[in-house]
Structures are given as structure tokens and as C-alpha cells.
PDB file of C-alpha atoms and ligand atoms in Angstrom:
ATOM      1  CA  MET B   1      -8.591 -20.733  -4.824  1.00  0.00           C
ATOM      2  CA  GLN B   2     -11.132 -18.152  -3.659  1.00  0.00           C
ATOM      3  CA  THR B   3     -11.000 -15.064  -1.471  1.00  0.00           C
ATOM      4  CA  ASN B   4     -13.128 -12.118  -0.413  1.00  0.00           C
ATOM      5  CA  ILE B   5     -12.330  -8.905  -2.272  1.00  0.00           C
ATOM      6  CA  ILE B   6     -13.763  -5.648  -0.929  1.00  0.00           C
ATOM      7  CA  GLU B   7     -13.718  -3.637  -4.156  1.00  0.00           C
ATOM      8  CA  ILE B   8     -12.297  -3.293  -7.661  1.00  0.00           C
ATOM      9  CA  PHE B   9     -12.227   0.215  -9.126  1.00  0.00           C
ATOM     10  CA  SER B  10     -10.275   2.629 -11.316  1.00  0.00           C
ATOM     11  CA  SER B  11      -8.947   5.870  -9.860  1.00  0.00           C
ATOM     12  CA  VAL B  12      -5.959   8.128  -9.371  1.00  0.00           C
ATOM     13  CA  GLN B  13      -3.149   6.881  -7.154  1.00  0.00           C
ATOM     14  CA  GLY B  14      -3.192   9.389  -4.329  1.00  0.00           C
ATOM     15  CA  GLU B  15      -0.022   8.465  -2.452  1.00  0.00           C
ATOM     16  CA  GLY B  16       3.642   7.721  -2.921  1.00  0.00           C
ATOM     17  CA  ARG B  17       5.981   7.623  -5.906  1.00  0.00           C
ATOM     18  CA  TYR B  18       3.212   7.089  -8.461  1.00  0.00           C
ATOM     19  CA  VAL B  19       0.889   9.823  -7.182  1.00  0.00           C
ATOM     20  CA  GLY B  20      -1.363  11.041  -9.990  1.00  0.00           C
ATOM     21  CA  CYS B  21      -1.124   7.891 -12.102  1.00  0.00           C
ATOM     22  CA  ARG B  22      -4.279   6.162 -13.199  1.00  0.00           C
ATOM     23  CA  GLN B  23      -4.407   2.799 -11.459  1.00  0.00           C
ATOM     24  CA  LEU B  24      -6.807  -0.050 -11.036  1.00  0.00           C
ATOM     25  CA  PHE B  25      -7.313  -0.864  -7.362  1.00  0.00           C
ATOM     26  CA  VAL B  26      -8.071  -4.302  -5.978  1.00  0.00           C
ATOM     27  CA  ARG B  27      -8.732  -4.111  -2.244  1.00  0.00           C
ATOM     28  CA  PHE B  28      -8.350  -7.234  -0.143  1.00  0.00           C
ATOM     29  CA  GLU B  29      -9.828  -8.034   3.248  1.00  0.00           C
ATOM     30  CA  GLY B  30      -7.910  -8.525   6.467  1.00  0.00           C
ATOM     31  CA  CYS B  31      -4.757  -7.172   8.034  1.00  0.00           C
ATOM     32  CA  ASN B  32      -2.164  -8.479  10.472  1.00  0.00           C
ATOM     33  CA  LEU B  33      -1.831  -5.058  12.153  1.00  0.00           C
ATOM     34  CA  HIS B  34      -4.159  -2.618  13.917  1.00  0.00           C
ATOM     35  CA  CYS B  35      -3.007   0.941  13.273  1.00  0.00           C
ATOM     36  CA  GLY B  36      -4.713   3.701  15.223  1.00  0.00           C
ATOM     37  CA  TYR B  37      -5.252   5.831  12.102  1.00  0.00           C
ATOM     38  CA  CYS B  38      -6.465   3.011   9.819  1.00  0.00           C
ATOM     39  CA  ASP B  39      -9.141   4.244   7.397  1.00  0.00           C
ATOM     40  CA  THR B  40     -10.077   0.857   5.921  1.00  0.00           C
ATOM     41  CA  GLU B  41     -12.832  -1.372   7.213  1.00  0.00           C
ATOM     42  CA  ASN B  42     -10.960  -4.562   6.512  1.00  0.00           C
ATOM     43  CA  GLU B  43     -12.063  -7.233   8.948  1.00  0.00           C
ATOM     44  CA  ALA B  44     -11.552 -10.685   7.415  1.00  0.00           C
ATOM     45  CA  GLY B  45     -14.836 -12.327   6.402  1.00  0.00           C
ATOM     46  CA  ALA B  46     -16.861  -9.126   6.844  1.00  0.00           C
ATOM     47  CA  HIS B  47     -17.603  -8.511   3.168  1.00  0.00           C
ATOM     48  CA  LEU B  48     -20.294 -10.726   1.721  1.00  0.00           C
ATOM     49  CA  MET B  49     -20.186  -8.696  -1.491  1.00  0.00           C
ATOM     50  CA  CYS B  50     -17.411  -7.318  -3.698  1.00  0.00           C
ATOM     51  CA  ASN B  51     -18.114  -3.851  -5.131  1.00  0.00           C
ATOM     52  CA  VAL B  52     -16.996  -3.797  -8.753  1.00  0.00           C
ATOM     53  CA  GLU B  53     -17.114  -0.454 -10.577  1.00  0.00           C
ATOM     54  CA  ILE B  54     -19.402  -0.697 -13.586  1.00  0.00           C
ATOM     55  CA  ALA B  55     -16.784   0.948 -15.869  1.00  0.00           C
ATOM     56  CA  PRO B  56     -13.376   2.564 -15.229  1.00  0.00           C
ATOM     57  CA  GLY B  57     -14.029   5.849 -13.409  1.00  0.00           C
ATOM     58  CA  ALA B  58     -17.844   5.501 -13.370  1.00  0.00           C
ATOM     59  CA  ARG B  59     -17.829   5.750  -9.551  1.00  0.00           C
ATOM     60  CA  ARG B  60     -20.892   3.490  -9.538  1.00  0.00           C
ATOM     61  CA  PHE B  61     -20.669  -0.119  -8.504  1.00  0.00           C
ATOM     62  CA  ARG B  62     -22.385  -3.437  -8.848  1.00  0.00           C
ATOM     63  CA  GLU B  63     -22.274  -6.072  -6.141  1.00  0.00           C
ATOM     64  CA  ILE B  64     -20.714  -9.452  -6.868  1.00  0.00           C
ATOM     65  CA  ILE B  65     -21.059 -12.272  -4.354  1.00  0.00           C
ATOM     66  CA  ASN B  66     -17.882 -13.072  -2.409  1.00  0.00           C
ATOM     67  CA  PRO B  67     -15.680 -15.045  -2.404  1.00  0.00           C
ATOM     68  CA  LEU B  68     -14.321 -14.599  -5.946  1.00  0.00           C
ATOM     69  CA  ASP B  69     -12.098 -17.176  -7.545  1.00  0.00           C
ATOM     70  CA  ALA B  70      -8.889 -16.085  -9.257  1.00  0.00           C
ATOM     71  CA  ASN B  71     -10.281 -16.580 -12.786  1.00  0.00           C
ATOM     72  CA  GLU B  72     -13.309 -14.434 -12.023  1.00  0.00           C
ATOM     73  CA  ALA B  73     -11.199 -11.655 -10.460  1.00  0.00           C
ATOM     74  CA  ALA B  74      -8.758 -11.741 -13.402  1.00  0.00           C
ATOM     75  CA  ALA B  75     -11.640 -11.404 -15.865  1.00  0.00           C
ATOM     76  CA  TYR B  76     -12.905  -8.222 -14.164  1.00  0.00           C
ATOM     77  CA  ILE B  77      -9.400  -6.761 -13.927  1.00  0.00           C
ATOM     78  CA  ASN B  78      -8.477  -7.524 -17.533  1.00  0.00           C
ATOM     79  CA  GLN B  79     -11.779  -6.083 -18.777  1.00  0.00           C
ATOM     80  CA  PHE B  80     -10.923  -2.778 -17.031  1.00  0.00           C
ATOM     81  CA  LEU B  81      -7.425  -2.808 -18.514  1.00  0.00           C
ATOM     82  CA  LEU B  82      -8.877  -3.413 -21.957  1.00  0.00           C
ATOM     83  CA  GLU B  83     -11.258  -0.464 -21.615  1.00  0.00           C
ATOM     84  CA  LEU B  84      -8.622   1.989 -20.351  1.00  0.00           C
ATOM     85  CA  PRO B  85      -4.814   1.882 -20.068  1.00  0.00           C
ATOM     86  CA  HIS B  86      -3.766   1.947 -16.403  1.00  0.00           C
ATOM     87  CA  GLN B  87      -0.220   2.564 -15.187  1.00  0.00           C
ATOM     88  CA  ALA B  88      -0.561  -0.397 -12.812  1.00  0.00           C
ATOM     89  CA  VAL B  89      -2.934  -2.663 -10.958  1.00  0.00           C
ATOM     90  CA  SER B  90      -2.617  -1.774  -7.297  1.00  0.00           C
ATOM     91  CA  LEU B  91      -3.110  -4.596  -4.794  1.00  0.00           C
ATOM     92  CA  THR B  92      -4.211  -2.914  -1.609  1.00  0.00           C
ATOM     93  CA  GLY B  93      -6.075  -3.570   1.582  1.00  0.00           C
ATOM     94  CA  GLY B  94      -5.909  -4.429   4.349  1.00  0.00           C
ATOM     95  CA  GLU B  95      -2.772  -6.430   3.752  1.00  0.00           C
ATOM     96  CA  PRO B  96      -2.736  -8.153   0.334  1.00  0.00           C
ATOM     97  CA  LEU B  97       0.128 -10.447   1.367  1.00  0.00           C
ATOM     98  CA  LEU B  98      -2.291 -12.358   3.598  1.00  0.00           C
ATOM     99  CA  GLN B  99      -3.631 -13.732   0.277  1.00  0.00           C
ATOM    100  CA  THR B 100      -0.449 -15.077  -1.318  1.00  0.00           C
ATOM    101  CA  ARG B 101      -1.956 -18.379  -2.511  1.00  0.00           C
ATOM    102  CA  PHE B 102      -4.725 -16.471  -4.263  1.00  0.00           C
ATOM    103  CA  LEU B 103      -2.215 -13.985  -5.715  1.00  0.00           C
ATOM    104  CA  GLN B 104      -0.065 -16.820  -7.067  1.00  0.00           C
ATOM    105  CA  GLU B 105      -3.057 -17.877  -9.151  1.00  0.00           C
ATOM    106  CA  LEU B 106      -4.357 -14.417 -10.003  1.00  0.00           C
ATOM    107  CA  LEU B 107      -1.273 -12.406 -10.947  1.00  0.00           C
ATOM    108  CA  PRO B 108       0.005 -14.532 -13.865  1.00  0.00           C
ATOM    109  CA  MET B 109      -3.384 -13.955 -15.528  1.00  0.00           C
ATOM    110  CA  VAL B 110      -3.384 -10.153 -15.128  1.00  0.00           C
ATOM    111  CA  GLN B 111      -2.398  -8.279 -18.284  1.00  0.00           C
ATOM    112  CA  GLY B 112      -0.751  -5.290 -16.619  1.00  0.00           C
ATOM    113  CA  LYS B 113       1.970  -4.116 -14.287  1.00  0.00           C
ATOM    114  CA  ILE B 114       1.443  -5.075 -10.625  1.00  0.00           C
ATOM    115  CA  MET B 115       1.955  -2.702  -7.707  1.00  0.00           C
ATOM    116  CA  LEU B 116       1.805  -4.085  -4.183  1.00  0.00           C
ATOM    117  CA  GLU B 117       0.725  -1.728  -1.394  1.00  0.00           C
ATOM    118  CA  THR B 118       1.831  -3.418   1.792  1.00  0.00           C
ATOM    119  CA  ASN B 119       2.574  -2.770   5.435  1.00  0.00           C
ATOM    120  CA  GLY B 120       6.005  -4.315   4.847  1.00  0.00           C
ATOM    121  CA  THR B 121       5.928  -6.703   7.798  1.00  0.00           C
ATOM    122  CA  LEU B 122       5.549 -10.104   6.107  1.00  0.00           C
ATOM    123  CA  PRO B 123       8.844 -10.852   4.304  1.00  0.00           C
ATOM    124  CA  GLU B 124       8.145 -14.597   4.117  1.00  0.00           C
ATOM    125  CA  ARG B 125       4.897 -13.854   2.281  1.00  0.00           C
ATOM    126  CA  LEU B 126       6.598 -11.350  -0.010  1.00  0.00           C
ATOM    127  CA  ALA B 127       9.057 -14.051  -1.078  1.00  0.00           C
ATOM    128  CA  GLU B 128       6.133 -16.191  -2.252  1.00  0.00           C
ATOM    129  CA  VAL B 129       4.930 -13.604  -4.816  1.00  0.00           C
ATOM    130  CA  LEU B 130       8.019 -11.488  -5.451  1.00  0.00           C
ATOM    131  CA  PRO B 131       8.580 -12.591  -9.083  1.00  0.00           C
ATOM    132  CA  LEU B 132       4.964 -11.652  -9.871  1.00  0.00           C
ATOM    133  CA  VAL B 133       5.180  -8.097  -8.523  1.00  0.00           C
ATOM    134  CA  ASP B 134       6.709  -5.069 -10.334  1.00  0.00           C
ATOM    135  CA  ILE B 135       6.383  -2.194  -7.844  1.00  0.00           C
ATOM    136  CA  ILE B 136       6.363  -2.318  -4.044  1.00  0.00           C
ATOM    137  CA  SER B 137       4.971   0.515  -1.945  1.00  0.00           C
ATOM    138  CA  MET B 138       6.115  -0.471   1.506  1.00  0.00           C
ATOM    139  CA  ASP B 139       4.784   1.208   4.630  1.00  0.00           C
ATOM    140  CA  ILE B 140       7.010   1.641   7.645  1.00  0.00           C
ATOM    141  CA  LYS B 141       4.866   1.170  10.737  1.00  0.00           C
ATOM    142  CA  LEU B 142       5.790   2.936  13.961  1.00  0.00           C
ATOM    143  CA  PRO B 143       5.381   1.097  17.280  1.00  0.00           C
ATOM    144  CA  GLN B 144       3.380   4.043  18.613  1.00  0.00           C
ATOM    145  CA  ASN B 145       0.676   3.340  15.999  1.00  0.00           C
ATOM    146  CA  THR B 146       0.644  -0.434  15.959  1.00  0.00           C
ATOM    147  CA  GLY B 147       1.685  -1.281  19.515  1.00  0.00           C
ATOM    148  CA  VAL B 148       4.324  -3.671  18.148  1.00  0.00           C
ATOM    149  CA  ASP B 149       7.957  -3.394  17.118  1.00  0.00           C
ATOM    150  CA  MET B 150       8.351  -4.337  13.445  1.00  0.00           C
ATOM    151  CA  TRP B 151      11.909  -3.097  12.797  1.00  0.00           C
ATOM    152  CA  SER B 152      13.504  -6.469  12.036  1.00  0.00           C
ATOM    153  CA  LYS B 153      10.587  -7.493   9.798  1.00  0.00           C
ATOM    154  CA  HIS B 154      10.754  -4.173   7.939  1.00  0.00           C
ATOM    155  CA  LYS B 155      14.474  -4.556   7.416  1.00  0.00           C
ATOM    156  CA  GLU B 156      14.165  -8.118   6.137  1.00  0.00           C
ATOM    157  CA  PHE B 157      11.303  -7.080   3.851  1.00  0.00           C
ATOM    158  CA  LEU B 158      13.135  -4.134   2.305  1.00  0.00           C
ATOM    159  CA  GLN B 159      16.336  -6.156   1.940  1.00  0.00           C
ATOM    160  CA  LEU B 160      14.465  -8.814  -0.017  1.00  0.00           C
ATOM    161  CA  ALA B 161      12.944  -6.231  -2.364  1.00  0.00           C
ATOM    162  CA  VAL B 162      16.267  -4.425  -2.908  1.00  0.00           C
ATOM    163  CA  ASP B 163      18.233  -7.658  -3.418  1.00  0.00           C
ATOM    164  CA  ASN B 164      15.749  -8.615  -6.121  1.00  0.00           C
ATOM    165  CA  HIS B 165      16.051  -5.200  -7.826  1.00  0.00           C
ATOM    166  CA  LYS B 166      12.389  -4.331  -7.359  1.00  0.00           C
ATOM    167  CA  ASP B 167      10.997  -0.832  -7.858  1.00  0.00           C
ATOM    168  CA  VAL B 168      10.484  -0.310  -4.122  1.00  0.00           C
ATOM    169  CA  TYR B 169       9.921   2.765  -1.985  1.00  0.00           C
ATOM    170  CA  ALA B 170       9.100   3.256   1.677  1.00  0.00           C
ATOM    171  CA  LYS B 171       6.221   5.330   3.016  1.00  0.00           C
ATOM    172  CA  LEU B 172       5.923   6.616   6.555  1.00  0.00           C
ATOM    173  CA  VAL B 173       2.796   8.292   7.934  1.00  0.00           C
ATOM    174  CA  LEU B 174       3.628  11.205  10.234  1.00  0.00           C
ATOM    175  CA  PRO B 175       1.161  11.467  13.120  1.00  0.00           C
ATOM    176  CA  GLY B 176       0.779  14.704  15.109  1.00  0.00           C
ATOM    177  CA  ASP B 177       2.227  13.041  18.185  1.00  0.00           C
ATOM    178  CA  LEU B 178       5.196  11.430  16.397  1.00  0.00           C
ATOM    179  CA  VAL B 179       7.817   9.876  18.663  1.00  0.00           C
ATOM    180  CA  GLU B 180      11.111  11.192  17.274  1.00  0.00           C
ATOM    181  CA  GLU B 181      13.122   8.197  18.456  1.00  0.00           C
ATOM    182  CA  ASP B 182      10.892   5.891  16.375  1.00  0.00           C
ATOM    183  CA  PHE B 183      11.240   8.178  13.356  1.00  0.00           C
ATOM    184  CA  GLN B 184      15.016   8.071  13.580  1.00  0.00           C
ATOM    185  CA  LYS B 185      14.918   4.307  13.939  1.00  0.00           C
ATOM    186  CA  ALA B 186      12.769   4.047  10.790  1.00  0.00           C
ATOM    187  CA  VAL B 187      15.239   6.157   8.802  1.00  0.00           C
ATOM    188  CA  GLU B 188      18.127   4.082  10.161  1.00  0.00           C
ATOM    189  CA  VAL B 189      16.487   0.819   9.136  1.00  0.00           C
ATOM    190  CA  ILE B 190      16.009   2.064   5.560  1.00  0.00           C
ATOM    191  CA  ALA B 191      19.534   3.512   5.355  1.00  0.00           C
ATOM    192  CA  SER B 192      21.048   0.274   6.664  1.00  0.00           C
ATOM    193  CA  VAL B 193      19.574  -1.575   3.662  1.00  0.00           C
ATOM    194  CA  ASP B 194      20.042   1.023   0.902  1.00  0.00           C
ATOM    195  CA  ASP B 195      20.296   4.791   1.287  1.00  0.00           C
ATOM    196  CA  ASN B 196      19.068   5.213  -2.295  1.00  0.00           C
ATOM    197  CA  THR B 197      15.623   3.970  -1.259  1.00  0.00           C
ATOM    198  CA  LEU B 198      13.027   6.699  -1.752  1.00  0.00           C
ATOM    199  CA  LEU B 199      11.276   7.614   1.503  1.00  0.00           C
ATOM    200  CA  ILE B 200       7.864   9.277   1.274  1.00  0.00           C
ATOM    201  CA  LEU B 201       6.810  11.195   4.380  1.00  0.00           C
ATOM    202  CA  GLN B 202       3.031  11.331   4.485  1.00  0.00           C
ATOM    203  CA  PRO B 203       1.570  13.818   7.004  1.00  0.00           C
ATOM    204  CA  VAL B 204      -1.373  12.038   8.586  1.00  0.00           C
ATOM    205  CA  THR B 205      -4.817  12.971   7.268  1.00  0.00           C
ATOM    206  CA  PRO B 206      -6.526  14.411  10.347  1.00  0.00           C
ATOM    207  CA  MET B 207      -9.720  12.387  10.770  1.00  0.00           C
ATOM    208  CA  ASN B 208     -11.425  10.353  13.497  1.00  0.00           C
ATOM    209  CA  GLY B 209      -9.799  12.538  16.154  1.00  0.00           C
ATOM    210  CA  VAL B 210      -6.244  11.901  14.887  1.00  0.00           C
ATOM    211  CA  PRO B 211      -4.230  15.124  15.466  1.00  0.00           C
ATOM    212  CA  PRO B 212      -2.483  16.748  12.453  1.00  0.00           C
ATOM    213  CA  ILE B 213       1.277  17.304  12.384  1.00  0.00           C
ATOM    214  CA  GLU B 214       2.606  20.875  12.409  1.00  0.00           C
ATOM    215  CA  PRO B 215       3.964  22.032   8.984  1.00  0.00           C
ATOM    216  CA  GLY B 216       7.256  23.217  10.504  1.00  0.00           C
ATOM    217  CA  ARG B 217       7.739  19.845  12.158  1.00  0.00           C
ATOM    218  CA  VAL B 218       7.317  18.106   8.804  1.00  0.00           C
ATOM    219  CA  LEU B 219      10.192  20.158   7.373  1.00  0.00           C
ATOM    220  CA  GLU B 220      12.396  19.342  10.377  1.00  0.00           C
ATOM    221  CA  LEU B 221      11.715  15.640   9.914  1.00  0.00           C
ATOM    222  CA  GLN B 222      12.427  15.751   6.181  1.00  0.00           C
ATOM    223  CA  GLN B 223      15.735  17.477   6.923  1.00  0.00           C
ATOM    224  CA  MET B 224      16.564  14.869   9.557  1.00  0.00           C
ATOM    225  CA  ALA B 225      15.850  12.029   7.124  1.00  0.00           C
ATOM    226  CA  LEU B 226      17.869  13.691   4.347  1.00  0.00           C
ATOM    227  CA  GLU B 227      20.958  13.417   6.536  1.00  0.00           C
ATOM    228  CA  ARG B 228      20.813   9.626   6.039  1.00  0.00           C
ATOM    229  CA  LEU B 229      18.797   9.087   2.841  1.00  0.00           C
ATOM    230  CA  LYS B 230      19.276  10.553  -0.642  1.00  0.00           C
ATOM    231  CA  ASP B 231      15.637  11.028  -1.642  1.00  0.00           C
ATOM    232  CA  VAL B 232      12.994  12.034   0.914  1.00  0.00           C
ATOM    233  CA  ARG B 233       9.723  13.556  -0.325  1.00  0.00           C
ATOM    234  CA  VAL B 234       6.684  14.912   1.509  1.00  0.00           C
ATOM    235  CA  ILE B 235       3.403  13.863  -0.116  1.00  0.00           C
ATOM    236  CA  PRO B 236       0.027  13.854   1.666  1.00  0.00           C
ATOM    237  CA  GLN B 237      -2.961  11.697   0.709  1.00  0.00           C
ATOM    238  CA  THR B 238      -3.875  13.666  -2.436  1.00  0.00           C
ATOM    239  CA  HIS B 239      -6.897  11.568  -3.431  1.00  0.00           C
ATOM    240  CA  ARG B 240      -8.721  12.887  -0.359  1.00  0.00           C
ATOM    241  CA  MET B 241      -8.107  16.505  -1.480  1.00  0.00           C
ATOM    242  CA  MET B 242      -9.604  15.708  -4.885  1.00  0.00           C
ATOM    243  CA  ASP B 243     -12.497  13.631  -3.568  1.00  0.00           C
ATOM    244  CA  GLN B 244     -11.254  10.643  -5.525  1.00  0.00           C
ATOM    245  CA  LEU B 245     -11.927   7.100  -4.347  1.00  0.00           C
TER     246      LEU B 245
HETATM  247  S1  LIG T   1      -1.425  -1.863   8.064  1.00  0.00           S
HETATM  248 FE1  LIG T   1      -2.761  -0.578   6.797  1.00  0.00          FE
HETATM  249  S2  LIG T   1      -4.650  -1.754   6.586  1.00  0.00           S
HETATM  250 FE2  LIG T   1      -3.488  -2.664   8.272  1.00  0.00          FE
HETATM  251  S3  LIG T   1      -4.324  -1.683  10.098  1.00  0.00           S
HETATM  252 FE3  LIG T   1      -2.522  -0.521   9.459  1.00  0.00          FE
HETATM  253  S4  LIG T   1      -3.318   1.132   8.135  1.00  0.00           S
HETATM  254 FE4  LIG T   1      -4.939  -0.423   8.341  1.00  0.00          FE
END
């Protein structure tokens, strides 16, 4: 099984529960959604080359011809893990769950903990790789950003992760023009599955004309969420502040 991989590199996790941890990132092509604030060029088939960092943290890359087969990708990943301990290997994108057949081959060969960064809308795909994944960072996508209503998919996805006792948390980007009704719905969906689920509120990084959210509004929203959930934290994209990859 082969697939296009955009890049493999070692850096600091900039978002979510494991912010600050050293992780190895494997970025996959393609996504099933089209968010207005998306910062990843992830069109399927667009990457003829995979950028592989020459050493963990070198911030210089060599180009490997895509697609990579699972053995080849595992060899690069395990070499990085051998050179430097990483808290986890982060599967990111795009949407990594579009590549479940590839992941079924790749993940058993990886000698490290696996973290899945996902938009949380493909529960059927999650079920295919769930035993191979340790940590799930699940985005909650608002209809105002994607143009589609994903509430039932999000609920099914989170339920599956919780039922299988996965280390799962939800992450919600707060745009400047947040629709409060959608925010409350997101909180309700999480609470209806498990009110112990950590919710990370991530104020949007203002770029490409996306408006920032007011600081006072962020506090109001955290307070609102804390009325239904036990652990709600505000964490921006810290890797951008530090000029990390
Ligand atoms: S789900 Fe993530 S990768 Fe896909 S379009 Fe939205 S922000 Fe981009």
C-alpha cells in the first residue's frame, strides 16, 4: 500500500493537551472538509515529493519521491525515534483517516506512541484503526466554517473513542465571528457523550484575513463551556509564536 505524504519532521506540539511535547509529525494529503481558516495546502495528489527532515529538529529537508509505501515511511519514522525520544508520533494533515488502509500497514511497524490529529467527522474510518492509536486530538468543526453540519458524526466519533477508553480530547477553534448557537451545540454534543472530556478552546490565529476573537469574549465562552464540562482550557497555536514548524 502506498500514499502521498507531505512531510515528516520533528518539532514541538503547538496545540492541545500535549502542547510543548516533542513529537514527530507525519502530514498526510487530502481532507474531506474545506474550512475557511485552513492553513494546510493539502489537496490530494498535489505533492509529488515528500519533505523528510534530514535529522530531528534540523529544519532542513530532503525530497523523497511520492508515493511512499508503508515500509519506507516506517523506516524514516523509526530512524527519527531512534535518534531522539519523542512523546508521540503525530498523524496529521489534512485528514489522516482518509488513509486508513495505509495506516493499518504502517502503524504496527512504528516503534512509538501514536497520536491522531483528526477533524473528528469519520467515525467509520476511526473504527478501522482505533486499536492502533493511543491519543486522539479531535477537532470540533462549526458549520459556519465548513458549511456543513457535522454534529451527529462528531458525537458518534467521540462516543467511539470514549467507549474504547482512548486518551481523547476535543479542540474547537474560536473564530472572531463565532456563532454562539453553534458553540453551545458543540459543548452540548461533548457533554452528552462524557462531561469529563477535556475541551481545548483555540482562539483562531488571525491570518489570511481571518478576524481575531476578542480576549473578553474568549473568557465568556470558557465560562459558558465550564457550565457543562469539567475541564475547559484556552490554548492558542503556540508553535506559531515560537516560529516552530
Ligand atoms: S479539517 Fe483541518 S485540514 Fe481539513 S480543511 Fe479543515 S482545517 Fe484544513
